[in-house]
PDB file of C-alpha atoms and ligand atoms in Angstrom:
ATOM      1  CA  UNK A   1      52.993  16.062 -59.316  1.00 68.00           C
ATOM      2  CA  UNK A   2      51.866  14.059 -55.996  1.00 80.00           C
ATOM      3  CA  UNK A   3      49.354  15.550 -54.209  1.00 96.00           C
ATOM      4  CA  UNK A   4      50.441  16.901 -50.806  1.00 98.00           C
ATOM      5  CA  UNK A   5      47.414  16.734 -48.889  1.00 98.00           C
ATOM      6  CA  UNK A   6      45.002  13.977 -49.901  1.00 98.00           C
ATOM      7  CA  UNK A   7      41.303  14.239 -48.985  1.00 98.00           C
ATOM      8  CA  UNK A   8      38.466  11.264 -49.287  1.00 97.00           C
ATOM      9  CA  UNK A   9      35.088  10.292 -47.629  1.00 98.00           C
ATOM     10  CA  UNK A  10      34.106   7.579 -46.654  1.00 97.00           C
ATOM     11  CA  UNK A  11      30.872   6.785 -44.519  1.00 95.00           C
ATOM     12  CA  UNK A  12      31.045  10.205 -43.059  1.00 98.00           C
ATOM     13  CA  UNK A  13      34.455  10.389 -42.544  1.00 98.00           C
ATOM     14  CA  UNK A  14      36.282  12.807 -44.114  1.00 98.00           C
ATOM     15  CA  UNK A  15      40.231  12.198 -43.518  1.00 98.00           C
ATOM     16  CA  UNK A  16      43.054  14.547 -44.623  1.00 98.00           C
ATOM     17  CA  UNK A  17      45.946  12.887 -44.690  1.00 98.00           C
ATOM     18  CA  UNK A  18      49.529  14.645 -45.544  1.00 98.00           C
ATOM     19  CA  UNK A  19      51.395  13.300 -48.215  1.00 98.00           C
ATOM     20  CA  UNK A  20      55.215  14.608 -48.753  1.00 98.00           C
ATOM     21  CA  UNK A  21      56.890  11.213 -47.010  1.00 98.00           C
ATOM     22  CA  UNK A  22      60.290  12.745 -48.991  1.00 97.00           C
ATOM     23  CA  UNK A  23      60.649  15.320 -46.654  1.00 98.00           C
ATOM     24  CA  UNK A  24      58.936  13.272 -43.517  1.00 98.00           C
ATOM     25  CA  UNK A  25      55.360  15.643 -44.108  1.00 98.00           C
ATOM     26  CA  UNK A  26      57.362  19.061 -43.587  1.00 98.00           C
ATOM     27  CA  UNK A  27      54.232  21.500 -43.814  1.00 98.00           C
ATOM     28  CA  UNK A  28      54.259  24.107 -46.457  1.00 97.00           C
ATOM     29  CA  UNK A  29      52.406  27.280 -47.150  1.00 95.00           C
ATOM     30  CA  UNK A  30      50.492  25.514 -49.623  1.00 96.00           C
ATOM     31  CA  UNK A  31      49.805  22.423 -47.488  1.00 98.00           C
ATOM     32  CA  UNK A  32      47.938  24.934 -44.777  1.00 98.00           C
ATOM     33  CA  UNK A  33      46.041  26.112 -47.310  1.00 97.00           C
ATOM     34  CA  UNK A  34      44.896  22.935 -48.591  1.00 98.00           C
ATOM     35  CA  UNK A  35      44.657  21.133 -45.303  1.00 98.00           C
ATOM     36  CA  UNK A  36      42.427  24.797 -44.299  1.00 98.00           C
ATOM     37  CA  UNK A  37      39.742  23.848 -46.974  1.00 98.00           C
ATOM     38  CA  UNK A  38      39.591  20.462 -46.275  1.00 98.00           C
ATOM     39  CA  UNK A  39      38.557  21.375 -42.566  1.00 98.00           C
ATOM     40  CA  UNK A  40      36.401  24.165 -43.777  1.00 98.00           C
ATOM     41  CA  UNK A  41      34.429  21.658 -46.509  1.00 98.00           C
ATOM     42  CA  UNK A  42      34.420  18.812 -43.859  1.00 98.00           C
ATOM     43  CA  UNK A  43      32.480  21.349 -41.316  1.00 98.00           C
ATOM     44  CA  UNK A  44      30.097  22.837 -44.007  1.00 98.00           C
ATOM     45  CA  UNK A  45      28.885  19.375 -45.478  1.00 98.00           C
ATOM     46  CA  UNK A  46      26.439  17.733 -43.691  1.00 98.00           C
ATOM     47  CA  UNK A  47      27.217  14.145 -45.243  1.00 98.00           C
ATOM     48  CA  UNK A  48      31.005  14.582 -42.773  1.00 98.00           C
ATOM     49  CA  UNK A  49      30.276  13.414 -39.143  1.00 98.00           C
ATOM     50  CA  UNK A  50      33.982  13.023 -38.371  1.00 98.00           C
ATOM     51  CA  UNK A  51      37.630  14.431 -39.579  1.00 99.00           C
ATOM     52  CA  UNK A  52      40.862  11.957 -39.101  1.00 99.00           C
ATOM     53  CA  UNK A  53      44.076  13.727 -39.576  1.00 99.00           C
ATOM     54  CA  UNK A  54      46.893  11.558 -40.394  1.00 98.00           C
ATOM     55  CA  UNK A  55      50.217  11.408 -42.170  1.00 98.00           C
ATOM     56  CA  UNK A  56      51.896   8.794 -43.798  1.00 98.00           C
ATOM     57  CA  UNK A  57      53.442   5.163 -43.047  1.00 96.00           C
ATOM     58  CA  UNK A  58      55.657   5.693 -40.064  1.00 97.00           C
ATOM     59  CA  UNK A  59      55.491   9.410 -40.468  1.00 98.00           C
ATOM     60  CA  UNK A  60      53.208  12.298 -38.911  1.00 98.00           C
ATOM     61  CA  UNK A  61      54.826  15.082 -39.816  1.00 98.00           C
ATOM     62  CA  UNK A  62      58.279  16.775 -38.611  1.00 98.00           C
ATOM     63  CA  UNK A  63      56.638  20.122 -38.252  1.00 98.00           C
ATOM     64  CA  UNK A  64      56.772  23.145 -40.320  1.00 97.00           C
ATOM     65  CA  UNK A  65      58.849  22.979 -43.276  1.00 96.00           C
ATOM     66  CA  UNK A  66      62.352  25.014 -42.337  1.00 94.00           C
ATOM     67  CA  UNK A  67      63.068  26.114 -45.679  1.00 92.00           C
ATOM     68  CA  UNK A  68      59.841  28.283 -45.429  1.00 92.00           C
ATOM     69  CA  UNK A  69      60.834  29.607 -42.253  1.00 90.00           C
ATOM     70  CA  UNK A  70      64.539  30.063 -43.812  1.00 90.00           C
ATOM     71  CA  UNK A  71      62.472  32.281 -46.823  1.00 90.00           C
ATOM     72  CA  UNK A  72      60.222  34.399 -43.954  1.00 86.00           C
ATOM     73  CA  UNK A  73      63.628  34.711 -42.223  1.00 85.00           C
ATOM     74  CA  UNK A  74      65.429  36.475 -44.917  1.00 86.00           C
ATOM     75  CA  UNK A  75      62.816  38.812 -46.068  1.00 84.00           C
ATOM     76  CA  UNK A  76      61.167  40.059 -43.076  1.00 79.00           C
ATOM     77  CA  UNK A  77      59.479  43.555 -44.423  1.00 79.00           C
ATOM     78  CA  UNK A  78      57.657  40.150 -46.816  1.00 78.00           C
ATOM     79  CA  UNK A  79      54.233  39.738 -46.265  1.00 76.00           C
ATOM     80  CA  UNK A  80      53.382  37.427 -43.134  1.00 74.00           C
ATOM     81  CA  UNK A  81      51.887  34.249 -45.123  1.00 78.00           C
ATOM     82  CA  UNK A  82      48.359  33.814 -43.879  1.00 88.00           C
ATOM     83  CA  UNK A  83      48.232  30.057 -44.718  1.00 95.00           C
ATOM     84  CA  UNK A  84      49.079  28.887 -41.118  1.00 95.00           C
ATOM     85  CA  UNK A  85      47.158  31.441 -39.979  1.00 96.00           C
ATOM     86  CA  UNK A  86      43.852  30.088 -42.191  1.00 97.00           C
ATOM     87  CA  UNK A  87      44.805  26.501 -40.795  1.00 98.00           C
ATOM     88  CA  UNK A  88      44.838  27.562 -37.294  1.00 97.00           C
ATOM     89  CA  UNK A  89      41.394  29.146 -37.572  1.00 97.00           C
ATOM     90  CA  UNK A  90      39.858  26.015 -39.527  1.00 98.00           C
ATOM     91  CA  UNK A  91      40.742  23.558 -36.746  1.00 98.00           C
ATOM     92  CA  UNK A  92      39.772  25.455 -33.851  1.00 98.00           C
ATOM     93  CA  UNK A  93      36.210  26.638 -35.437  1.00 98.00           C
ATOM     94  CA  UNK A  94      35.876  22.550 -36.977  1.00 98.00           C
ATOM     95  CA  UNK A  95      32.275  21.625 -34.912  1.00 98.00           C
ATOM     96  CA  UNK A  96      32.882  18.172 -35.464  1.00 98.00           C
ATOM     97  CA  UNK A  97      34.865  15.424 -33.255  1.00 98.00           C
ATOM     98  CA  UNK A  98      38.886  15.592 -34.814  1.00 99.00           C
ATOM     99  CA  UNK A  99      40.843  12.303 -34.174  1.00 98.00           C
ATOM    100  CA  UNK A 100      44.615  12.058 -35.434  1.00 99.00           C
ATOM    101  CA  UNK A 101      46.420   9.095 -36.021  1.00 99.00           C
ATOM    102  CA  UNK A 102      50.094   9.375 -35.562  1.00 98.00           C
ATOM    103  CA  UNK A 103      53.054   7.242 -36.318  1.00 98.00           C
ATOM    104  CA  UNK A 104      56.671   8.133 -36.599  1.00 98.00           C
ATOM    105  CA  UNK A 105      57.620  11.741 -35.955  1.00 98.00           C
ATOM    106  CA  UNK A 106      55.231  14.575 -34.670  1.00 98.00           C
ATOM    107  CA  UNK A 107      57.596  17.296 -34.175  1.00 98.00           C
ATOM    108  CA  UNK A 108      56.773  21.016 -33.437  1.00 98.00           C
ATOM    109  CA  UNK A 109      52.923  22.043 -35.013  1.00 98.00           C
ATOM    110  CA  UNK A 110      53.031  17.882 -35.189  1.00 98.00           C
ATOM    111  CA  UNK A 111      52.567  18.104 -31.608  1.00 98.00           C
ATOM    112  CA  UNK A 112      50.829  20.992 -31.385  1.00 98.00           C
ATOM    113  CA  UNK A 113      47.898  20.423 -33.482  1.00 98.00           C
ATOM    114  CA  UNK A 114      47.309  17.649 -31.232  1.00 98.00           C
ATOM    115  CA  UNK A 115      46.386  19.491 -28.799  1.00 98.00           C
ATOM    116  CA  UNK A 116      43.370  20.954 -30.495  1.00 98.00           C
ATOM    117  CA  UNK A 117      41.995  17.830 -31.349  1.00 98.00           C
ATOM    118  CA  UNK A 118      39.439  15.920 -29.841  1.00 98.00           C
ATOM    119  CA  UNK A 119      40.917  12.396 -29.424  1.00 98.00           C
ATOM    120  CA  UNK A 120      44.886  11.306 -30.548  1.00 99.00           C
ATOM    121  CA  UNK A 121      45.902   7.926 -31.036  1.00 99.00           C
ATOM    122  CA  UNK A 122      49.353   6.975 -31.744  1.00 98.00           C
ATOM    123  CA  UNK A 123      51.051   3.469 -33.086  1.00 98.00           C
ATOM    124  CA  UNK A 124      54.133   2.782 -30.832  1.00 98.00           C
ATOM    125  CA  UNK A 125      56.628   4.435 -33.179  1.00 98.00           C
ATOM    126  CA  UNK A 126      55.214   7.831 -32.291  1.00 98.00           C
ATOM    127  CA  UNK A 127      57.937  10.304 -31.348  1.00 98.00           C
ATOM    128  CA  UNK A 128      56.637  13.922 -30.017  1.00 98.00           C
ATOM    129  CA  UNK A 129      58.459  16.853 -29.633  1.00 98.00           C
ATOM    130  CA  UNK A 130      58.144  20.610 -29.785  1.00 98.00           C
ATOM    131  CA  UNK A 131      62.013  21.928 -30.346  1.00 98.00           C
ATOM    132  CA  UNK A 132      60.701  25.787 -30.879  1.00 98.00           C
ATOM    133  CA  UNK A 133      63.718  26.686 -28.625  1.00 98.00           C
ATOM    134  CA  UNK A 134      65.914  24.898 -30.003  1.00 97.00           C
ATOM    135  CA  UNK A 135      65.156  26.864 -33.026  1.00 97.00           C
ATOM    136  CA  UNK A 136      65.169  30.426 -31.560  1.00 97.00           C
ATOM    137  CA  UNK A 137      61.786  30.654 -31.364  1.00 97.00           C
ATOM    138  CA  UNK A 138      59.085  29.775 -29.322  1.00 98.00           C
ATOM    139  CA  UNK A 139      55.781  27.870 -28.498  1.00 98.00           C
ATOM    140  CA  UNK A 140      53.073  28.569 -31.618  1.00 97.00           C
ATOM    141  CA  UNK A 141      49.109  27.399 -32.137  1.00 98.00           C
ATOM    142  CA  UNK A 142      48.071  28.532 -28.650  1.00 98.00           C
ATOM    143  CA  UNK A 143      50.055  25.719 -27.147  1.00 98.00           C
ATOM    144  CA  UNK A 144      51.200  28.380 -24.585  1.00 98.00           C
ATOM    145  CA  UNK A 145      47.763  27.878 -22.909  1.00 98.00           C
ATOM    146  CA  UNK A 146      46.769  24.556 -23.923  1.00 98.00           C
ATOM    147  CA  UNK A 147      49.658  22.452 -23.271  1.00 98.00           C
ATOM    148  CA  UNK A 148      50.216  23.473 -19.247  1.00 98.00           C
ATOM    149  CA  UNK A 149      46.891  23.346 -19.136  1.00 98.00           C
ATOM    150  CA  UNK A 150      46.613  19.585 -20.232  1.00 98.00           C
ATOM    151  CA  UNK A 151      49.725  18.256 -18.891  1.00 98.00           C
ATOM    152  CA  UNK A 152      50.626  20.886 -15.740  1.00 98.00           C
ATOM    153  CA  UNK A 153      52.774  23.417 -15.361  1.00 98.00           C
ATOM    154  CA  UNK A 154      56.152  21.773 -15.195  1.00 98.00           C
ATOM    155  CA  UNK A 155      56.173  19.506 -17.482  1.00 98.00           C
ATOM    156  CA  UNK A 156      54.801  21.626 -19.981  1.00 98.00           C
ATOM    157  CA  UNK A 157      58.272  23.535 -19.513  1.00 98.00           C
ATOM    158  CA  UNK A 158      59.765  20.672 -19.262  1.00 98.00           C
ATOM    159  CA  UNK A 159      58.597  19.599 -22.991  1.00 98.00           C
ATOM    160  CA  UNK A 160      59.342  23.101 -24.481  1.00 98.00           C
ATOM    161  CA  UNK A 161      61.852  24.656 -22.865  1.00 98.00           C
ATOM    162  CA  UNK A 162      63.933  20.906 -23.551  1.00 98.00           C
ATOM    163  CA  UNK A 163      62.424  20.251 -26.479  1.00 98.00           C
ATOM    164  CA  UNK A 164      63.613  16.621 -26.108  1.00 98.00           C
ATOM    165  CA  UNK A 165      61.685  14.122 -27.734  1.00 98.00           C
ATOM    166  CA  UNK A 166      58.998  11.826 -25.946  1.00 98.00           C
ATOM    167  CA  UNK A 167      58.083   7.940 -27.090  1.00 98.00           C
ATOM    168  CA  UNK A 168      53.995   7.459 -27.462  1.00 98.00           C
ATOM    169  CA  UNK A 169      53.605   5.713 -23.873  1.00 98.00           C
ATOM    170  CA  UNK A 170      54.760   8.525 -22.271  1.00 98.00           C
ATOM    171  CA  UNK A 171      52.419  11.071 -24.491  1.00 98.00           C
ATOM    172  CA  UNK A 172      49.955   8.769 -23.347  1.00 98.00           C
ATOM    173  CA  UNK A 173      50.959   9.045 -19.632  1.00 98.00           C
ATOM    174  CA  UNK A 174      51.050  12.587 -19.896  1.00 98.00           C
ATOM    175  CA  UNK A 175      47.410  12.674 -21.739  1.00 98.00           C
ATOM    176  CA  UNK A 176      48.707  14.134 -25.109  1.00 98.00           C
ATOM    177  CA  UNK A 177      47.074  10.629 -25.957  1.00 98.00           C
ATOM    178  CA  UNK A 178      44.438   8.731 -25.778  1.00 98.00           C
ATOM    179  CA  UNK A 179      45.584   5.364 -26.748  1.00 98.00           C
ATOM    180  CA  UNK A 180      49.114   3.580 -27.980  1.00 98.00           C
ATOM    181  CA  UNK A 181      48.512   1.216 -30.866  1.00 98.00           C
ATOM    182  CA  UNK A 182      50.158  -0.972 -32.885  1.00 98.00           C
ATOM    183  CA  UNK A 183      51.434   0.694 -35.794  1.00 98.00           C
ATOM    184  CA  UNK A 184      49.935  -2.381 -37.975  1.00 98.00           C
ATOM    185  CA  UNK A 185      46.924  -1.996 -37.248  1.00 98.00           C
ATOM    186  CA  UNK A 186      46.450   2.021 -36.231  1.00 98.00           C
ATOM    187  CA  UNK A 187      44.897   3.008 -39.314  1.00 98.00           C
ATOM    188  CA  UNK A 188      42.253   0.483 -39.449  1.00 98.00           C
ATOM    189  CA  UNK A 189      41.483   0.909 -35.372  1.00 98.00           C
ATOM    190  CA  UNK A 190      41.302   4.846 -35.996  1.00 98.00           C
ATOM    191  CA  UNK A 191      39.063   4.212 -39.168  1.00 98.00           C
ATOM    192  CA  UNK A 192      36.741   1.764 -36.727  1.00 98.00           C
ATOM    193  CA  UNK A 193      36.406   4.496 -34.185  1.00 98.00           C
ATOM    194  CA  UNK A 194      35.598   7.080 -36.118  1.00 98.00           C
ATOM    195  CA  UNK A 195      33.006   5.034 -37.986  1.00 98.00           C
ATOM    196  CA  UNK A 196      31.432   4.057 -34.680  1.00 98.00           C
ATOM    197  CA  UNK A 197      31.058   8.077 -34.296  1.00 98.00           C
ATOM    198  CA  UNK A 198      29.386   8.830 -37.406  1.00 98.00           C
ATOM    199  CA  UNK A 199      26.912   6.446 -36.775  1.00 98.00           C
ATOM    200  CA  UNK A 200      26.229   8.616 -33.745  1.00 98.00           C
ATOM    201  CA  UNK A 201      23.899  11.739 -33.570  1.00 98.00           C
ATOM    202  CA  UNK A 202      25.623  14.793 -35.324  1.00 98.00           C
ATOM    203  CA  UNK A 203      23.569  16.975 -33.205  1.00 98.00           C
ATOM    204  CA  UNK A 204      24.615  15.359 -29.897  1.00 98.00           C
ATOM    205  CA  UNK A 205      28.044  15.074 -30.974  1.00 98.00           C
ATOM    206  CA  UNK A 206      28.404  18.531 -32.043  1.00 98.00           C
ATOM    207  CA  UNK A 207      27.149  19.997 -28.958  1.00 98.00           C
ATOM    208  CA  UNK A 208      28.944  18.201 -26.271  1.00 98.00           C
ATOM    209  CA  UNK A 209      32.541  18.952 -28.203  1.00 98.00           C
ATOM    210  CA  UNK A 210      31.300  22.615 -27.842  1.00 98.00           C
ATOM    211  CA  UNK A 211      30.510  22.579 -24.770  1.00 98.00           C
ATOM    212  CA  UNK A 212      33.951  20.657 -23.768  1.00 98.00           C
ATOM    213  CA  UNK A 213      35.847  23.503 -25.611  1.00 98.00           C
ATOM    214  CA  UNK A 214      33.324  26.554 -25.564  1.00 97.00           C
ATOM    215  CA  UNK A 215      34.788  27.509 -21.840  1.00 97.00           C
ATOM    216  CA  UNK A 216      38.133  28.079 -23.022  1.00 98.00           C
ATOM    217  CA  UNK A 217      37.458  28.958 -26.552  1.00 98.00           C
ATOM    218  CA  UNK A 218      38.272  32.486 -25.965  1.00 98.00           C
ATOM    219  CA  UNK A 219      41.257  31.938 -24.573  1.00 98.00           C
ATOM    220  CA  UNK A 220      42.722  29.760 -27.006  1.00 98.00           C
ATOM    221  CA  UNK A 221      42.214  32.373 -29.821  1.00 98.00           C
ATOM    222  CA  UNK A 222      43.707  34.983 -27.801  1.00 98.00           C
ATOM    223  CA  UNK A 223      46.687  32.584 -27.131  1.00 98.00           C
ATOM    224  CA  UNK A 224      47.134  31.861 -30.842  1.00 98.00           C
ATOM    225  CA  UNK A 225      47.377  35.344 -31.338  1.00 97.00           C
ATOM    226  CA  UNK A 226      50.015  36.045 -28.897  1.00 98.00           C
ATOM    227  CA  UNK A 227      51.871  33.180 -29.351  1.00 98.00           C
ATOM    228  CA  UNK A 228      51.631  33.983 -33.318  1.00 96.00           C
ATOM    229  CA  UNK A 229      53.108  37.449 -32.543  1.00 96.00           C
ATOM    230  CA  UNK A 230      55.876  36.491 -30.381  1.00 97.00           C
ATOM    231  CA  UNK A 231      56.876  33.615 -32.753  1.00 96.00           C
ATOM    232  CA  UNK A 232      56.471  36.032 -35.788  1.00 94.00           C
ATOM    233  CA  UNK A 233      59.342  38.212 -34.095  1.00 95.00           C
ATOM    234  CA  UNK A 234      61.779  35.447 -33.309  1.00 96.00           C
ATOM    235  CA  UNK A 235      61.254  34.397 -36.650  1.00 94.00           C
ATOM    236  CA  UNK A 236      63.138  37.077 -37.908  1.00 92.00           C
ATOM    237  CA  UNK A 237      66.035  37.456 -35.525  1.00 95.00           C
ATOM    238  CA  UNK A 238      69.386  36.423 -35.665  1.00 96.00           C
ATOM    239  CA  UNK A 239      69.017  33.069 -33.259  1.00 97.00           C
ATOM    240  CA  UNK A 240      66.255  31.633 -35.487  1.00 96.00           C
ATOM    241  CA  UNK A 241      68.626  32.568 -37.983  1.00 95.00           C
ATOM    242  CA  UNK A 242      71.433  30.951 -36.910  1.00 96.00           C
ATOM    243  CA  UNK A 243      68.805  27.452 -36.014  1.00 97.00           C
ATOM    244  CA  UNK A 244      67.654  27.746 -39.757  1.00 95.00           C
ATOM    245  CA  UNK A 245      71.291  27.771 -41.435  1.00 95.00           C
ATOM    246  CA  UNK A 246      72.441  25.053 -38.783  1.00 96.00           C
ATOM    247  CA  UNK A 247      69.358  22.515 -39.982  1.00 95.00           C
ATOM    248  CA  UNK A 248      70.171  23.170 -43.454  1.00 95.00           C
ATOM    249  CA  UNK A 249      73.802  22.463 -42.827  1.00 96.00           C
ATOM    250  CA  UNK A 250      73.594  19.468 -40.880  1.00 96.00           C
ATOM    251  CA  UNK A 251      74.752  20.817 -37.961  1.00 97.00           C
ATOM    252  CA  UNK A 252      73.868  22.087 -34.483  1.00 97.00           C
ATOM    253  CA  UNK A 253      73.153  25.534 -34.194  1.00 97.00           C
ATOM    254  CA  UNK A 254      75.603  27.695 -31.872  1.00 97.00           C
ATOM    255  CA  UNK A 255      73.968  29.966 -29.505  1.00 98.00           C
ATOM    256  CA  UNK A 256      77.348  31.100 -27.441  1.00 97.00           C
ATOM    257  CA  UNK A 257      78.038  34.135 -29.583  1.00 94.00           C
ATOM    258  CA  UNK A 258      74.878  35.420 -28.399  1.00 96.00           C
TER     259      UNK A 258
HETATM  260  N1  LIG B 301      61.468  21.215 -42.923  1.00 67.50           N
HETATM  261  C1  LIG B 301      62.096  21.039 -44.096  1.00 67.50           C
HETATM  262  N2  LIG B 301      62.686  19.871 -44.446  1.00 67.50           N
HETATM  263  C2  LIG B 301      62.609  18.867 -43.569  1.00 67.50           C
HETATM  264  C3  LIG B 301      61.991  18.990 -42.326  1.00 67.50           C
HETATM  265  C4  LIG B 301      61.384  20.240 -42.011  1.00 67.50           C
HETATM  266  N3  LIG B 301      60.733  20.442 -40.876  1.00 67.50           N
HETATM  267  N4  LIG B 301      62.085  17.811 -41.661  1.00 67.50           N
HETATM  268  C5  LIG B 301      62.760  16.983 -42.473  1.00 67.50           C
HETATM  269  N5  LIG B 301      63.086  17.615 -43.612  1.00 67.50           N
HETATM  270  C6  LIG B 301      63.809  17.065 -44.753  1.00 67.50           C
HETATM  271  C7  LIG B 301      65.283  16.875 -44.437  1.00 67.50           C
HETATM  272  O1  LIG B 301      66.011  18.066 -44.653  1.00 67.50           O
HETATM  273  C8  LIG B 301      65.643  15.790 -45.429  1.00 67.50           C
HETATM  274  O2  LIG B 301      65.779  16.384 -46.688  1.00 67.50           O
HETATM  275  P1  LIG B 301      66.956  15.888 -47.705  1.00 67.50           P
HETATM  276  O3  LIG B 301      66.633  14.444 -47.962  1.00 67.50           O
HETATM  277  O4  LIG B 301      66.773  16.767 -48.902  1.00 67.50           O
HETATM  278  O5  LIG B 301      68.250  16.076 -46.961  1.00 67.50           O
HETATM  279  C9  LIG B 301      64.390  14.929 -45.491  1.00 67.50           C
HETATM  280  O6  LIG B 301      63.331  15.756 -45.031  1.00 67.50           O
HETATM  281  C10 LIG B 301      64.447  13.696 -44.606  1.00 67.50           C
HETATM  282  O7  LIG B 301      64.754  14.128 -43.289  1.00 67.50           O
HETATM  283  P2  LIG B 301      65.972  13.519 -42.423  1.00 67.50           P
HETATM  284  O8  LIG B 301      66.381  14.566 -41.435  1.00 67.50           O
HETATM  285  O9  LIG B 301      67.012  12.964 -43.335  1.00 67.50           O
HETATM  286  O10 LIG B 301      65.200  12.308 -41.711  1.00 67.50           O
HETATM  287  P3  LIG B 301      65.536  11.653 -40.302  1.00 67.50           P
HETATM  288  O11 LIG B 301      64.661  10.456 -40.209  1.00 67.50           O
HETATM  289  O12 LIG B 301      67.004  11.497 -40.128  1.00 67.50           O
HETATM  290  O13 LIG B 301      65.061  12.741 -39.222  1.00 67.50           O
HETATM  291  C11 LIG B 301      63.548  14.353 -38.251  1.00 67.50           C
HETATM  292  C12 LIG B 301      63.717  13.100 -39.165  1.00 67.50           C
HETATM  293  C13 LIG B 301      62.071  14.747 -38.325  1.00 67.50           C
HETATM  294  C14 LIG B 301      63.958  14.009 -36.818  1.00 67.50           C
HETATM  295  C15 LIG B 301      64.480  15.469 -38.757  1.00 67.50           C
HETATM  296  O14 LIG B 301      64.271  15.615 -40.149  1.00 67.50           O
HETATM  297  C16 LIG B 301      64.231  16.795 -38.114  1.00 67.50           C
HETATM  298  O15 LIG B 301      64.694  17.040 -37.006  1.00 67.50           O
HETATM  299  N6  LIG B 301      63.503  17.692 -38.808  1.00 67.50           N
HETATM  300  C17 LIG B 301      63.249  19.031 -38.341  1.00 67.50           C
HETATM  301  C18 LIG B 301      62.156  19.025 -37.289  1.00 67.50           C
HETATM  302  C19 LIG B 301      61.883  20.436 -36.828  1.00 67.50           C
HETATM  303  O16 LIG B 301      62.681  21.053 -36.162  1.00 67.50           O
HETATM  304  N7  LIG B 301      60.706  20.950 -37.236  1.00 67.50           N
HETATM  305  C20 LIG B 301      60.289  22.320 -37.001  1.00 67.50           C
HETATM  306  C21 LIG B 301      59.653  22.448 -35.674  1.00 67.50           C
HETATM  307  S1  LIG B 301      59.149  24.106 -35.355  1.00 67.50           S
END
């Protein structure tokens, strides 16, 4: 069986890269989970200075995986899976500096777990987008707060309530991120960077991302929390519903009936 997420360490830098290319790095339950620990062991060894979160060759990841929404959808008295929930928690509380590297699609928590880490760089075939309405449901992660907050107002509506798709030079206008790359050579410029900041002082490294997010830190948990709540009850409604079935038809959803 392929492994999902794949972990390794490398002169203190721990990367966790997603690995289901078949299905363009759809996130499942068990992915969360395993992408969780990996966060949670990279912050607990000392030997990790830095995390890089990537996906594959030309792919970030197209979000959460629809079929698992489909399965919450359908069963809503279920349990609420706590895997997301786990993931959520183990970026936010990581100490140490979080760089992505994106190609290809970064659609819905592809987006959004951008915006809790601490730099982004993205080849030129990056494609952002967080479509939560065009699902029936709605902004997730605390990207309620964070997003406005990092791009204004406007456009933040502009990005979710459209949920059209953006090319990497305009995420990097906006400030989603840092740097457009060539695809070619992304990997190996992320891998550089992030070696240049293990070789720095954990201590002062640790701190100063604290300090950066420690005056909103409260905020952002509180936001993932309502967000998660609002997004929990969509889930289950008929819209969402009707967005699931449409995706797994091959069709767009219709929202006139109601
Ligand atoms: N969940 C489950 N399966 C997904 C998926 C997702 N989020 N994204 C892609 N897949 C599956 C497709 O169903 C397809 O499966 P199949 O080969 O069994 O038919 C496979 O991955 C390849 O995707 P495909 O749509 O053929 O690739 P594409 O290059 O034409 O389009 C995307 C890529 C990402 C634009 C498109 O797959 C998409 O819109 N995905 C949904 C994104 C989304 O809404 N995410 C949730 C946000 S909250």
């Amino acid at each position: 069986m392929t492994q999902e997420i794949i972990t390794r360490q490398e002169n203190g830098v721990f990367t966790i890269q997603m690995n289901r290319p078949e299905k363009k790095n759809a996130i499942t339950q068990n992915m969360y989970t395993l992408m969780a620990e990996g966060f949670k062991r990279a912050d607990q060894e000392d030997a990790v200075r830095v995390v890089v979160l990537c996906g594959t060759r030309g792919t970030f990841t197209s979000g959460n995986d629809i079929g698992d929404f489909m399965a919450r959808a359908s069963n809503p008295s279920a349990e609420v899976p706590s895997a997301s929930a786990d993931f959520f928690e183990a970026v936010i509380s990581l100490r140490k500096p979080l760089i992505a590297a994106v190609q290809g699609f970064a659609i819905g928590i592809g987006t959004t777990m951008l915006l809790h880490c601490d730099m982004v760089f993205a080849g030129k075939s990056a494609v952002f987008s967080t479509p939560f309405v065009n699902l029936g449901l709605c902004p997730e992660f605390g990207s309620s707060y964070v997003l406005p907050r990092l791009v204004g107002r406007q456009r933040a509506s502009e990005l979710f309530l459209l949920g059209e798709r953006i090319s990497s030079e305009k995420a990097c206008e906006l400030g989603i991120v840092n740097r457009v790359i060539a695809d070619d050579t992304l990997m190996d410029e992320v891998m550089e960077i992030a070696r240049r900041l293990a070789r720095k002082s954990p201590a002062g490294l640790m701190a100063t991302k604290q300090l950066i997010k420690g005056y909103t830190a409260q905020n952002v948990r509180e936001a993932i929390q309502t967000d998660g709540a609002m997004f929990a009850k969509l889930m289950t409604g008929p819209q969402a519903r009707e967005a699931f079935e449409a995706f797994a038809a091959k069709r767009e959803p219709d929202f006139s009936k109601f």
